[in-house]
């Protein structure tokens, strides 16, 4: 088991980061019935951990016993029936799913599953009606229609089920849904908090951390807790006991992009562009999302450029990323950005050095 | 053991006015409609205006006051955007409902005029075809059916429909009315709200009473019975002013790396960028020391980036683009790239 999962805090009380949020959530579920919730924040900030701990707080240890299920939903869409395959994680009290996996048919998934849950709600020993919780991940990737149909279903079935939505950016969730939920912003943990977590984990694992080592990992992690814990574990596998100046290896794809940037800084020619194309393909084949590649490229370029060029380069990065989102094939747009950069850089070199 | 579900309604529903005359701030509308209620003659109606101003409330209140609870289900059909409203529904469901004739016996002290009401909520999201299919239906059954259309943007309602209706515009609520209503709810719910929080809540909700009440309930649930302005801000997703100012100052300084750090910070803190843009817009428009030309340049970029975000572009890159453009406009650096 990875440390990330093994040392994930199980209850709201044990949270190290986001203590305040955890306490508020605890108050929320113990005092009154709970409203619909929308968690948003960058990846690796602890949204999922909070949600799992919250479920445990609501339902007790029963919420931990989840089973993965691959089910085919038969949806009646007017004149025809559609079959949709979807994997769900469920316990007796909650169901968790990624509706955006269903692609453009996500609307039916949202309606169908909620209806199903509303039908067989858990009945309490005292004969009171309980409610179930539906956890939807990546709501920002849901289509517009799905989000619209979600809002009515949220109201209609509010007596028997509660929704917990989870997404990275709340800009992409419609106002109608946001206004029906209690919005909870989860920020990335600060470097100090990451250090604290790393030290706790090291203590549990019985490791000796040299001074300053945790701080270095935390700084490299880009404020993502998951990333920090993963790299701590990698370091442990590479070499133990730790030495104070042990190298923290960056992700291999980051190194690869670093190579690409030095390539295009060295020579700006169609031939070089062709060589770089091969490397970009390599990255894409290994399932690195194109927008991450573009962002990382920009990050590396910005580190090397003069201030006056930075504006222009970041303008074009934003421009091509937008076009990439509208278009189909990512490679064209990444390559267009690189070509654009080469031309800007070459012009700049000629005008400065002649 | 599953937790028990208390029968606690959202406050928005709990404090929804039950009678037309209780609807706040829409004096003309209320006057006309009270008249309607007395005479029982009712035209087709079209309510339009920004969200949270009382459109749906008014429509429901009319229906309830005309028919009372007993006849309500048989006389009123309520459809909104989440119900299927394609052309098929217009042709079958609406038409069937509209075609049934009803008598005019009085029932339990309510006027019960001899017609039925169809409320089409969020009518601006109906397709043009569906709206076209309604035209003839409205006229044919006008003896026994009245339509109430509710929409945010009147421009999305096709002209033939709009011309068949009496139009009522709902204005955004003024700050005073809003604070009155909010303090009334606070009283009822036993909440403590200091004056600062009260003014904050009417500012961040921008004339939308529903939003104000939702924020209030959210804050009350999270932080208990005394709510401060800080709690309200954190519930509403509004970005604290000092974060926005920090970004703006970084742009003013003309140092790219500083702006980049600020942008990174905003993203890591998880603030929604679309909200950032609108707050940055407010800061730019209100700033005194910027020339009109500079403001124009910044705002044109803000518009462009907002569109890109709707298309699903990456938040970090777009906010960085805005920051860089703002910096160029403020420091009079060259603007256009080709």
XYZ file of C-alpha atoms in Angstrom, chain B:
338
model
C -27.104 4.147 12.140
C -28.055 6.580 9.469
C -28.486 10.109 10.737
C -31.994 11.362 11.104
C -33.286 13.882 8.695
C -34.917 16.826 10.326
C -37.634 18.448 8.358
C -35.682 21.635 7.935
C -36.498 23.435 4.736
C -34.071 25.696 2.993
C -34.780 29.192 4.253
C -35.344 30.309 0.711
C -38.465 28.149 0.651
C -39.398 28.850 4.242
C -39.448 32.612 3.796
C -40.890 32.698 0.309
C -43.744 35.242 0.356
C -47.097 33.476 0.146
C -49.105 36.419 -1.123
C -48.608 38.806 -3.988
C -48.740 41.855 -1.773
C -45.811 40.594 0.285
C -43.437 40.592 -2.661
C -40.823 43.192 -1.892
C -39.779 46.152 -3.998
C -41.786 45.398 -7.162
C -44.456 48.041 -6.633
C -45.848 48.391 -10.172
C -46.048 44.683 -10.621
C -47.737 44.177 -7.295
C -50.290 46.943 -8.001
C -51.299 45.508 -11.365
C -51.498 41.995 -10.042
C -53.543 42.874 -6.960
C -56.026 44.421 -9.333
C -55.994 41.265 -11.362
C -56.727 39.215 -8.309
C -59.765 41.325 -7.434
C -61.313 41.232 -10.872
C -60.162 37.708 -11.676
C -59.326 38.729 -15.217
C -55.857 37.718 -16.044
C -53.885 38.215 -19.256
C -51.010 36.016 -20.412
C -48.007 37.249 -18.553
C -44.279 37.433 -19.049
C -42.043 38.102 -16.039
C -38.463 39.014 -16.686
C -35.563 40.293 -14.615
C -32.362 39.196 -12.906
C -32.332 36.103 -10.657
C -33.550 36.335 -7.084
C -35.960 39.222 -7.559
C -39.192 37.350 -6.946
C -40.456 36.221 -10.336
C -41.214 32.629 -9.479
C -42.508 33.680 -6.081
C -45.004 36.066 -7.665
C -46.197 33.497 -10.173
C -46.720 30.861 -7.498
C -48.416 33.363 -5.219
C -50.914 34.331 -7.909
C -51.729 30.717 -8.581
C -52.189 29.978 -4.900
C -54.321 33.021 -4.262
C -56.568 32.307 -7.217
C -57.176 28.643 -6.596
C -56.243 27.783 -3.050
C -54.574 24.562 -1.980
C -57.378 22.184 -2.980
C -57.735 23.047 -6.614
C -54.087 23.982 -7.103
C -52.955 20.644 -8.459
C -55.693 20.333 -11.022
C -55.571 23.926 -12.219
C -51.885 24.757 -12.342
C -49.125 23.157 -14.413
C -45.607 24.102 -13.490
C -42.746 23.295 -15.842
C -39.162 24.395 -15.564
C -35.914 23.844 -17.418
C -35.096 20.532 -15.823
C -38.327 18.996 -17.026
C -38.180 17.893 -20.572
C -39.615 20.726 -22.628
C -38.825 19.752 -26.144
C -41.303 20.260 -28.904
C -42.936 16.925 -28.117
C -43.915 18.008 -24.641
C -45.366 21.244 -25.940
C -47.396 19.313 -28.478
C -48.725 16.705 -26.064
C -48.492 17.552 -22.375
C -49.054 21.284 -22.528
C -51.700 21.017 -25.204
C -53.616 18.319 -23.352
C -53.535 20.282 -20.155
C -54.536 23.467 -21.909
C -57.433 21.878 -23.745
C -59.405 20.746 -20.694
C -62.270 23.103 -19.897
C -63.073 23.940 -16.285
C -66.057 25.347 -14.468
C -66.121 28.441 -12.301
C -67.739 27.364 -9.071
C -66.247 29.071 -6.037
C -64.423 26.758 -3.783
C -63.430 27.369 -0.189
C -63.340 31.161 -0.332
C -60.967 31.426 -3.270
C -62.000 33.188 -6.498
C -61.361 30.148 -8.724
C -61.833 31.822 -12.102
C -62.786 29.538 -14.992
C -59.350 29.018 -16.420
C -56.139 27.158 -15.706
C -52.622 28.512 -15.391
C -49.500 27.103 -16.979
C -46.276 28.412 -15.490
C -43.226 28.012 -17.681
C -40.229 28.776 -15.525
C -36.859 29.564 -17.100
C -38.591 29.994 -20.434
C -35.488 31.455 -22.043
C -33.935 27.998 -22.103
C -36.742 26.623 -24.282
C -35.774 25.970 -27.854
C -37.065 28.290 -30.525
C -39.051 25.446 -32.079
C -40.802 24.736 -28.834
C -41.636 28.412 -28.424
C -43.008 28.547 -31.941
C -45.175 25.536 -31.263
C -46.723 27.387 -28.343
C -47.998 30.320 -30.373
C -51.113 28.753 -31.720
C -51.794 26.801 -28.551
C -51.874 30.022 -26.592
C -54.491 31.538 -28.846
C -56.678 28.507 -29.369
C -57.123 27.783 -25.718
C -57.023 31.347 -24.444
C -60.557 30.947 -23.114
C -59.593 28.279 -20.620
C -55.850 28.707 -20.091
C -53.471 31.470 -19.101
C -49.715 31.235 -19.547
C -47.093 32.779 -17.303
C -43.614 32.850 -18.764
C -40.665 33.488 -16.484
C -37.258 34.321 -17.850
C -34.038 36.189 -17.156
C -33.429 37.516 -20.638
C -36.408 38.776 -22.548
C -34.351 38.790 -25.746
C -34.369 34.994 -25.774
C -38.167 34.865 -25.972
C -39.320 35.009 -29.561
C -41.188 38.147 -30.518
C -44.543 36.456 -31.345
C -44.738 35.043 -27.828
C -43.656 38.258 -26.150
C -46.276 40.274 -28.026
C -49.040 37.986 -26.775
C -48.193 38.681 -23.145
C -48.358 41.506 -20.661
C -44.757 42.145 -19.723
C -43.570 42.807 -16.210
C -40.014 43.779 -15.431
C -38.617 42.868 -12.016
C -35.927 45.206 -10.770
C -32.927 44.169 -8.683
C -33.635 44.738 -5.014
C -32.245 47.852 -3.383
C -29.846 47.500 -0.510
C -32.362 48.819 1.996
C -35.077 46.281 1.171
C -32.493 43.539 1.220
C -31.183 44.437 4.690
C -34.764 44.668 5.979
C -35.574 41.213 4.790
C -32.300 39.728 6.009
C -32.662 41.208 9.486
C -36.237 39.905 9.623
C -34.981 36.384 8.871
C -32.165 36.747 11.395
C -34.744 37.657 14.013
C -36.903 34.681 13.214
C -33.976 32.279 13.244
C -32.301 33.768 16.293
C -29.158 34.845 14.497
C -26.738 37.562 15.505
C -25.606 39.686 12.629
C -23.500 42.791 13.167
C -24.095 45.828 10.919
C -20.899 45.227 8.985
C -21.946 41.703 8.070
C -25.349 43.017 7.103
C -23.894 45.478 4.625
C -21.439 42.877 3.306
C -24.221 40.446 2.586
C -26.131 42.939 0.482
C -22.962 43.882 -1.393
C -21.869 40.371 -2.286
C -25.304 39.213 -3.303
C -25.728 42.102 -5.765
C -29.472 42.505 -5.538
C -30.182 38.790 -5.564
C -32.220 38.045 -2.454
C -32.159 34.284 -2.942
C -28.401 34.287 -3.008
C -28.254 36.436 0.114
C -30.510 34.052 2.017
C -28.594 30.999 0.832
C -25.302 32.517 1.983
C -26.841 33.404 5.290
C -28.089 29.889 5.851
C -24.779 28.392 4.789
C -22.860 30.602 7.164
C -25.295 29.899 9.982
C -24.964 26.165 9.482
C -21.196 26.267 9.426
C -20.381 28.834 12.055
C -23.301 28.786 14.445
C -25.581 31.570 15.516
C -23.313 34.599 15.377
C -22.164 35.270 11.877
C -19.411 37.713 11.025
C -18.600 39.321 7.697
C -15.576 37.052 7.326
C -17.735 33.929 7.571
C -20.083 35.282 4.950
C -17.223 35.980 2.582
C -15.802 32.506 2.989
C -19.179 30.875 2.356
C -20.015 32.978 -0.663
C -16.790 32.207 -2.508
C -15.984 35.912 -2.840
C -12.257 36.523 -2.838
C -10.986 38.680 0.031
C -10.211 42.166 -1.177
C -6.570 42.057 -0.099
C -5.850 39.118 -2.419
C -7.259 41.015 -5.376
C -5.333 44.135 -4.362
C -2.110 42.158 -4.056
C -2.456 40.893 -7.608
C -3.271 44.374 -8.871
C -0.310 45.911 -7.052
C 1.976 43.238 -8.474
C 0.756 44.176 -11.952
C 1.388 47.832 -11.212
C 4.939 47.131 -10.108
C 5.879 46.007 -13.614
C 7.766 43.002 -12.328
C 6.696 39.896 -14.210
C 7.990 37.364 -11.721
C 6.169 39.035 -8.889
C 2.900 38.856 -10.799
C 3.618 35.228 -11.623
C 4.063 34.429 -7.956
C 0.789 36.140 -7.116
C -1.017 34.207 -9.843
C 0.441 30.955 -8.561
C -0.721 31.874 -5.107
C -4.280 32.577 -6.244
C -4.445 29.214 -7.994
C -2.981 27.318 -5.046
C -5.433 28.932 -2.654
C -8.174 27.563 -4.873
C -9.978 30.818 -5.607
C -12.232 30.561 -8.662
C -10.649 32.533 -11.486
C -13.939 33.708 -12.972
C -14.696 35.360 -9.646
C -11.195 36.847 -9.637
C -11.813 38.387 -13.040
C -15.023 40.066 -11.990
C -13.475 41.449 -8.830
C -10.404 42.625 -10.718
C -12.773 44.325 -13.109
C -14.358 46.241 -10.225
C -10.948 47.318 -8.967
C -9.855 48.500 -12.405
C -13.044 50.422 -13.126
C -12.965 52.207 -9.783
C -9.260 53.049 -9.814
C -8.626 56.789 -10.166
C -5.059 56.903 -11.326
C -5.554 54.891 -14.527
C -6.364 56.601 -17.808
C -9.440 55.606 -19.750
C -7.347 54.107 -22.484
C -5.541 51.847 -20.069
C -8.834 50.781 -18.533
C -10.200 49.946 -21.959
C -7.208 47.804 -22.785
C -7.444 45.875 -19.535
C -11.165 45.351 -19.779
C -11.047 44.127 -23.344
C -8.628 41.436 -22.235
C -10.815 40.545 -19.268
C -13.709 39.941 -21.620
C -11.641 37.787 -23.911
C -10.320 35.662 -21.079
C -13.763 35.235 -19.561
C -14.921 33.740 -22.833
C -11.925 31.432 -22.878
C -12.685 30.229 -19.374
C -16.242 29.407 -20.399
C -14.736 27.346 -23.211
C -12.867 25.415 -20.562
C -9.362 26.838 -20.871
C -6.802 26.414 -18.111
C -7.217 28.829 -15.225
C -3.564 29.407 -14.459
C -2.535 30.297 -18.000
C -5.484 32.602 -18.523
C -5.023 34.466 -15.266
C -1.332 34.855 -16.062
C -2.286 36.261 -19.442
C -4.602 38.781 -17.772
C -1.924 39.753 -15.278
C 0.674 40.211 -17.990
C -1.703 42.251 -20.126
C -2.708 44.431 -17.189
C 0.914 45.030 -16.413
C 1.648 46.049 -19.965
C -1.294 48.438 -19.996
C -0.359 49.991 -16.654
C 3.334 50.371 -17.404
C 2.823 51.462 -21.008
C 4.698 48.581 -22.504
C 4.013 47.528 -26.090
C 0.575 45.952 -26.306
C 0.077 43.914 -29.423
C 1.773 40.783 -30.550
C 1.442 39.489 -34.046
